[in-house]
Amino acid sequence: MSQTNAKPAISADDYIRLLQFYQAYAETLDRSEWDAWPAFFTGQCIYKVQPRENFDRGLPLATIAFESQGMLKDRVYCIRETLYYEPYFQRHVVGAPVVTHCADGLVSAHASYAVFRTKPDEVTQVFNVGRYMDTLMRAPESAHGWLLCSRICVFDSDLIPNSLIYPI
């Protein structure tokens, strides 16, 4: 039998924890629990929101790019204290992650997402659709059992309506 279709080695228990991690991440953002968002990441993490064209072509330009948990915390401070914007609610719908690589405690995975935005007294809109391209590490000491080393939110459209305030 050919090994070309072999699946990455991740236990069923680890995969369930990974599913729970993805859902906890989405729920945290949906509840606007901004202070809890950086805790999903390692200290020296990467978080980007990048158009698909740039990602597919290996171009570095991203709409947002942060290179540490400290930068994520700074973004939370900006959301709370310094940015002027019309508040809105987000709702994330996240597909099951597809594990593509697993070695040395690190997992590479991707999952489709859709983010809906609702402004007060307006109809809900599709705000951002794409896929998470993630590298995660097992972290039994963390609240969710995993931490993101890298999350690149690759969005399908070339445009983002208005401005990107909240994390994807």
PDB file of C-alpha atoms in Angstrom:
ATOM      1  CA  MET A   1       0.000   0.000   0.000  1.00  0.00           C
ATOM      2  CA  SER A   2       1.320   3.450  -0.908  1.00  0.00           C
ATOM      3  CA  GLN A   3       2.236   5.873   1.891  1.00  0.00           C
ATOM      4  CA  THR A   4       1.546   8.998  -0.208  1.00  0.00           C
ATOM      5  CA  ASN A   5      -1.934   9.306   1.306  1.00  0.00           C
ATOM      6  CA  ALA A   6      -0.722   8.871   4.893  1.00  0.00           C
ATOM      7  CA  LYS A   7      -2.322  11.262   7.377  1.00  0.00           C
ATOM      8  CA  PRO A   8      -0.272  13.309   9.849  1.00  0.00           C
ATOM      9  CA  ALA A   9       0.026  11.608  13.231  1.00  0.00           C
ATOM     10  CA  ILE A  10      -2.266  13.316  15.732  1.00  0.00           C
ATOM     11  CA  SER A  11      -4.261  11.412  18.309  1.00  0.00           C
ATOM     12  CA  ALA A  12      -8.044  11.571  18.453  1.00  0.00           C
ATOM     13  CA  ASP A  13      -7.817  13.256  21.874  1.00  0.00           C
ATOM     14  CA  ASP A  14      -5.424  15.905  20.522  1.00  0.00           C
ATOM     15  CA  TYR A  15      -7.700  16.503  17.535  1.00  0.00           C
ATOM     16  CA  ILE A  16     -10.725  17.000  19.811  1.00  0.00           C
ATOM     17  CA  ARG A  17      -8.706  19.494  21.868  1.00  0.00           C
ATOM     18  CA  LEU A  18      -7.726  21.215  18.617  1.00  0.00           C
ATOM     19  CA  LEU A  19     -11.395  21.495  17.598  1.00  0.00           C
ATOM     20  CA  GLN A  20     -12.196  22.921  21.024  1.00  0.00           C
ATOM     21  CA  PHE A  21      -9.314  25.385  20.665  1.00  0.00           C
ATOM     22  CA  TYR A  22     -10.645  26.705  17.343  1.00  0.00           C
ATOM     23  CA  GLN A  23     -14.133  27.087  18.793  1.00  0.00           C
ATOM     24  CA  ALA A  24     -12.873  28.771  21.980  1.00  0.00           C
ATOM     25  CA  TYR A  25     -10.898  31.249  19.845  1.00  0.00           C
ATOM     26  CA  ALA A  26     -13.996  32.121  17.799  1.00  0.00           C
ATOM     27  CA  GLU A  27     -16.213  32.404  20.865  1.00  0.00           C
ATOM     28  CA  THR A  28     -13.705  34.680  22.606  1.00  0.00           C
ATOM     29  CA  LEU A  29     -13.787  37.080  19.664  1.00  0.00           C
ATOM     30  CA  ASP A  30     -17.572  36.817  19.276  1.00  0.00           C
ATOM     31  CA  ARG A  31     -17.958  37.835  22.926  1.00  0.00           C
ATOM     32  CA  SER A  32     -15.580  40.776  22.446  1.00  0.00           C
ATOM     33  CA  GLU A  33     -13.277  39.390  25.144  1.00  0.00           C
ATOM     34  CA  TRP A  34     -10.324  41.263  23.699  1.00  0.00           C
ATOM     35  CA  ASP A  35      -8.101  40.904  26.771  1.00  0.00           C
ATOM     36  CA  ALA A  36      -8.293  37.108  26.451  1.00  0.00           C
ATOM     37  CA  TRP A  37      -7.313  37.058  22.757  1.00  0.00           C
ATOM     38  CA  PRO A  38      -3.486  37.283  23.161  1.00  0.00           C
ATOM     39  CA  ALA A  39      -3.502  34.254  25.501  1.00  0.00           C
ATOM     40  CA  PHE A  40      -4.232  32.034  22.479  1.00  0.00           C
ATOM     41  CA  PHE A  41      -0.717  32.802  21.173  1.00  0.00           C
ATOM     42  CA  THR A  42       2.886  32.110  22.162  1.00  0.00           C
ATOM     43  CA  GLY A  43       5.070  35.012  23.280  1.00  0.00           C
ATOM     44  CA  GLN A  44       6.949  35.201  19.960  1.00  0.00           C
ATOM     45  CA  CYS A  45       3.983  34.636  17.672  1.00  0.00           C
ATOM     46  CA  ILE A  46       3.006  35.835  14.238  1.00  0.00           C
ATOM     47  CA  TYR A  47      -0.502  37.084  13.473  1.00  0.00           C
ATOM     48  CA  LYS A  48      -1.322  38.380  10.000  1.00  0.00           C
ATOM     49  CA  VAL A  49      -4.394  39.225   8.005  1.00  0.00           C
ATOM     50  CA  GLN A  50      -3.377  38.900   4.381  1.00  0.00           C
ATOM     51  CA  PRO A  51      -5.107  38.871   0.979  1.00  0.00           C
ATOM     52  CA  ARG A  52      -5.097  35.494  -0.749  1.00  0.00           C
ATOM     53  CA  GLU A  53      -3.275  36.828  -3.803  1.00  0.00           C
ATOM     54  CA  ASN A  54      -0.313  37.992  -1.714  1.00  0.00           C
ATOM     55  CA  PHE A  55      -0.250  34.772   0.334  1.00  0.00           C
ATOM     56  CA  ASP A  56      -0.412  32.524  -2.740  1.00  0.00           C
ATOM     57  CA  ARG A  57       2.352  34.474  -4.480  1.00  0.00           C
ATOM     58  CA  GLY A  58       4.576  34.525  -1.388  1.00  0.00           C
ATOM     59  CA  LEU A  59       4.387  38.306  -1.154  1.00  0.00           C
ATOM     60  CA  PRO A  60       4.865  39.683   2.379  1.00  0.00           C
ATOM     61  CA  LEU A  61       2.380  42.583   2.281  1.00  0.00           C
ATOM     62  CA  ALA A  62      -0.409  42.055   4.816  1.00  0.00           C
ATOM     63  CA  THR A  63      -3.314  44.229   5.915  1.00  0.00           C
ATOM     64  CA  ILE A  64      -2.272  43.669   9.541  1.00  0.00           C
ATOM     65  CA  ALA A  65       0.918  42.021  10.802  1.00  0.00           C
ATOM     66  CA  PHE A  66       1.966  41.512  14.424  1.00  0.00           C
ATOM     67  CA  GLU A  67       5.125  39.718  15.549  1.00  0.00           C
ATOM     68  CA  SER A  68       4.651  39.081  19.259  1.00  0.00           C
ATOM     69  CA  GLN A  69       2.078  38.623  21.972  1.00  0.00           C
ATOM     70  CA  GLY A  70       3.063  42.122  23.153  1.00  0.00           C
ATOM     71  CA  MET A  71       1.948  43.556  19.817  1.00  0.00           C
ATOM     72  CA  LEU A  72      -1.383  41.717  20.183  1.00  0.00           C
ATOM     73  CA  LYS A  73      -1.821  43.270  23.625  1.00  0.00           C
ATOM     74  CA  ASP A  74      -1.043  46.667  22.116  1.00  0.00           C
ATOM     75  CA  ARG A  75      -3.810  46.085  19.547  1.00  0.00           C
ATOM     76  CA  VAL A  76      -6.226  45.270  22.381  1.00  0.00           C
ATOM     77  CA  TYR A  77      -5.248  48.535  24.074  1.00  0.00           C
ATOM     78  CA  CYS A  78      -5.884  50.403  20.815  1.00  0.00           C
ATOM     79  CA  ILE A  79      -9.308  48.776  20.413  1.00  0.00           C
ATOM     80  CA  ARG A  80     -10.269  49.798  23.943  1.00  0.00           C
ATOM     81  CA  GLU A  81      -8.596  53.181  24.307  1.00  0.00           C
ATOM     82  CA  THR A  82      -7.358  54.918  21.179  1.00  0.00           C
ATOM     83  CA  LEU A  83      -9.119  53.885  17.978  1.00  0.00           C
ATOM     84  CA  TYR A  84     -12.196  55.778  16.903  1.00  0.00           C
ATOM     85  CA  TYR A  85     -14.662  53.510  15.136  1.00  0.00           C
ATOM     86  CA  GLU A  86     -18.312  52.571  15.016  1.00  0.00           C
ATOM     87  CA  PRO A  87     -18.704  49.492  17.258  1.00  0.00           C
ATOM     88  CA  TYR A  88     -20.045  46.293  15.762  1.00  0.00           C
ATOM     89  CA  PHE A  89     -20.569  42.664  16.692  1.00  0.00           C
ATOM     90  CA  GLN A  90     -18.782  39.781  15.043  1.00  0.00           C
ATOM     91  CA  ARG A  91     -19.848  36.177  14.592  1.00  0.00           C
ATOM     92  CA  HIS A  92     -17.282  33.598  13.470  1.00  0.00           C
ATOM     93  CA  VAL A  93     -18.184  30.362  11.725  1.00  0.00           C
ATOM     94  CA  VAL A  94     -15.118  28.118  11.613  1.00  0.00           C
ATOM     95  CA  GLY A  95     -14.757  24.823   9.787  1.00  0.00           C
ATOM     96  CA  ALA A  96     -13.019  21.796  11.231  1.00  0.00           C
ATOM     97  CA  PRO A  97      -9.244  22.156  11.041  1.00  0.00           C
ATOM     98  CA  VAL A  98      -7.326  20.034   8.556  1.00  0.00           C
ATOM     99  CA  VAL A  99      -4.021  18.888  10.029  1.00  0.00           C
ATOM    100  CA  THR A 100      -1.320  18.903   7.352  1.00  0.00           C
ATOM    101  CA  HIS A 101       1.803  18.268   9.409  1.00  0.00           C
ATOM    102  CA  CYS A 102       2.614  17.043  12.899  1.00  0.00           C
ATOM    103  CA  ALA A 103       6.120  16.762  14.342  1.00  0.00           C
ATOM    104  CA  ASP A 104       8.087  17.680  17.463  1.00  0.00           C
ATOM    105  CA  GLY A 105       5.039  19.018  19.315  1.00  0.00           C
ATOM    106  CA  LEU A 106       4.086  21.364  16.457  1.00  0.00           C
ATOM    107  CA  VAL A 107       1.036  21.014  14.251  1.00  0.00           C
ATOM    108  CA  SER A 108       0.331  22.749  10.953  1.00  0.00           C
ATOM    109  CA  ALA A 109      -3.364  23.070  10.177  1.00  0.00           C
ATOM    110  CA  HIS A 110      -5.792  25.154   8.185  1.00  0.00           C
ATOM    111  CA  ALA A 111      -9.496  25.837   8.573  1.00  0.00           C
ATOM    112  CA  SER A 112     -12.031  27.855   6.612  1.00  0.00           C
ATOM    113  CA  TYR A 113     -13.708  30.754   8.369  1.00  0.00           C
ATOM    114  CA  ALA A 114     -16.453  33.280   7.761  1.00  0.00           C
ATOM    115  CA  VAL A 115     -16.868  36.400   9.855  1.00  0.00           C
ATOM    116  CA  PHE A 116     -20.201  38.191   9.892  1.00  0.00           C
ATOM    117  CA  ARG A 117     -20.497  41.779  11.092  1.00  0.00           C
ATOM    118  CA  THR A 118     -23.551  43.367  12.638  1.00  0.00           C
ATOM    119  CA  LYS A 119     -23.689  47.079  13.359  1.00  0.00           C
ATOM    120  CA  PRO A 120     -26.440  48.374  15.633  1.00  0.00           C
ATOM    121  CA  ASP A 121     -29.651  48.980  13.663  1.00  0.00           C
ATOM    122  CA  GLU A 122     -28.218  47.454  10.469  1.00  0.00           C
ATOM    123  CA  VAL A 123     -28.573  44.172   8.637  1.00  0.00           C
ATOM    124  CA  THR A 124     -25.823  41.613   9.233  1.00  0.00           C
ATOM    125  CA  GLN A 125     -23.168  41.510   6.499  1.00  0.00           C
ATOM    126  CA  VAL A 126     -20.548  39.009   5.454  1.00  0.00           C
ATOM    127  CA  PHE A 127     -17.417  40.824   6.590  1.00  0.00           C
ATOM    128  CA  ASN A 128     -14.480  38.528   5.880  1.00  0.00           C
ATOM    129  CA  VAL A 129     -14.165  35.018   4.465  1.00  0.00           C
ATOM    130  CA  GLY A 130     -11.034  32.944   4.108  1.00  0.00           C
ATOM    131  CA  ARG A 131      -8.884  30.360   5.823  1.00  0.00           C
ATOM    132  CA  TYR A 132      -6.692  30.255   8.875  1.00  0.00           C
ATOM    133  CA  MET A 133      -3.183  28.982   8.103  1.00  0.00           C
ATOM    134  CA  ASP A 134      -1.844  27.957  11.490  1.00  0.00           C
ATOM    135  CA  THR A 135       1.156  26.560  13.264  1.00  0.00           C
ATOM    136  CA  LEU A 136       0.276  25.446  16.789  1.00  0.00           C
ATOM    137  CA  MET A 137       2.139  23.897  19.669  1.00  0.00           C
ATOM    138  CA  ARG A 138       0.788  21.598  22.320  1.00  0.00           C
ATOM    139  CA  ALA A 139       0.619  23.523  25.593  1.00  0.00           C
ATOM    140  CA  PRO A 140      -0.961  21.443  28.361  1.00  0.00           C
ATOM    141  CA  GLU A 141      -0.411  24.300  30.824  1.00  0.00           C
ATOM    142  CA  SER A 142      -2.537  26.730  28.780  1.00  0.00           C
ATOM    143  CA  ALA A 143      -6.277  27.008  29.259  1.00  0.00           C
ATOM    144  CA  HIS A 144      -6.979  25.518  25.819  1.00  0.00           C
ATOM    145  CA  GLY A 145      -4.212  22.897  25.508  1.00  0.00           C
ATOM    146  CA  TRP A 146      -2.729  24.558  22.416  1.00  0.00           C
ATOM    147  CA  LEU A 147      -1.071  27.865  21.551  1.00  0.00           C
ATOM    148  CA  LEU A 148      -0.753  29.525  18.177  1.00  0.00           C
ATOM    149  CA  CYS A 149       2.829  30.082  17.070  1.00  0.00           C
ATOM    150  CA  SER A 150       1.531  31.584  13.855  1.00  0.00           C
ATOM    151  CA  ARG A 151      -1.909  32.446  12.497  1.00  0.00           C
ATOM    152  CA  ILE A 152      -2.241  33.882   9.031  1.00  0.00           C
ATOM    153  CA  CYS A 153      -5.812  34.821   8.191  1.00  0.00           C
ATOM    154  CA  VAL A 154      -5.840  34.564   4.399  1.00  0.00           C
ATOM    155  CA  PHE A 155      -8.946  36.358   3.184  1.00  0.00           C
ATOM    156  CA  ASP A 156     -10.449  35.617  -0.223  1.00  0.00           C
ATOM    157  CA  SER A 157     -11.456  39.127  -1.303  1.00  0.00           C
ATOM    158  CA  ASP A 158      -9.058  41.846  -2.353  1.00  0.00           C
ATOM    159  CA  LEU A 159     -11.078  44.291  -0.259  1.00  0.00           C
ATOM    160  CA  ILE A 160     -12.131  44.619   3.362  1.00  0.00           C
ATOM    161  CA  PRO A 161     -15.213  46.770   3.964  1.00  0.00           C
ATOM    162  CA  ASN A 162     -14.338  50.039   5.707  1.00  0.00           C
ATOM    163  CA  SER A 163     -11.587  49.146   8.167  1.00  0.00           C
ATOM    164  CA  LEU A 164     -10.309  46.159  10.080  1.00  0.00           C
ATOM    165  CA  ILE A 165     -10.570  46.869  13.805  1.00  0.00           C
ATOM    166  CA  TYR A 166     -11.180  43.592  15.609  1.00  0.00           C
ATOM    167  CA  PRO A 167      -9.151  40.397  15.185  1.00  0.00           C
ATOM    168  CA  ILE A 168     -10.340  37.861  12.633  1.00  0.00           C
TER     169      ILE A 168
END
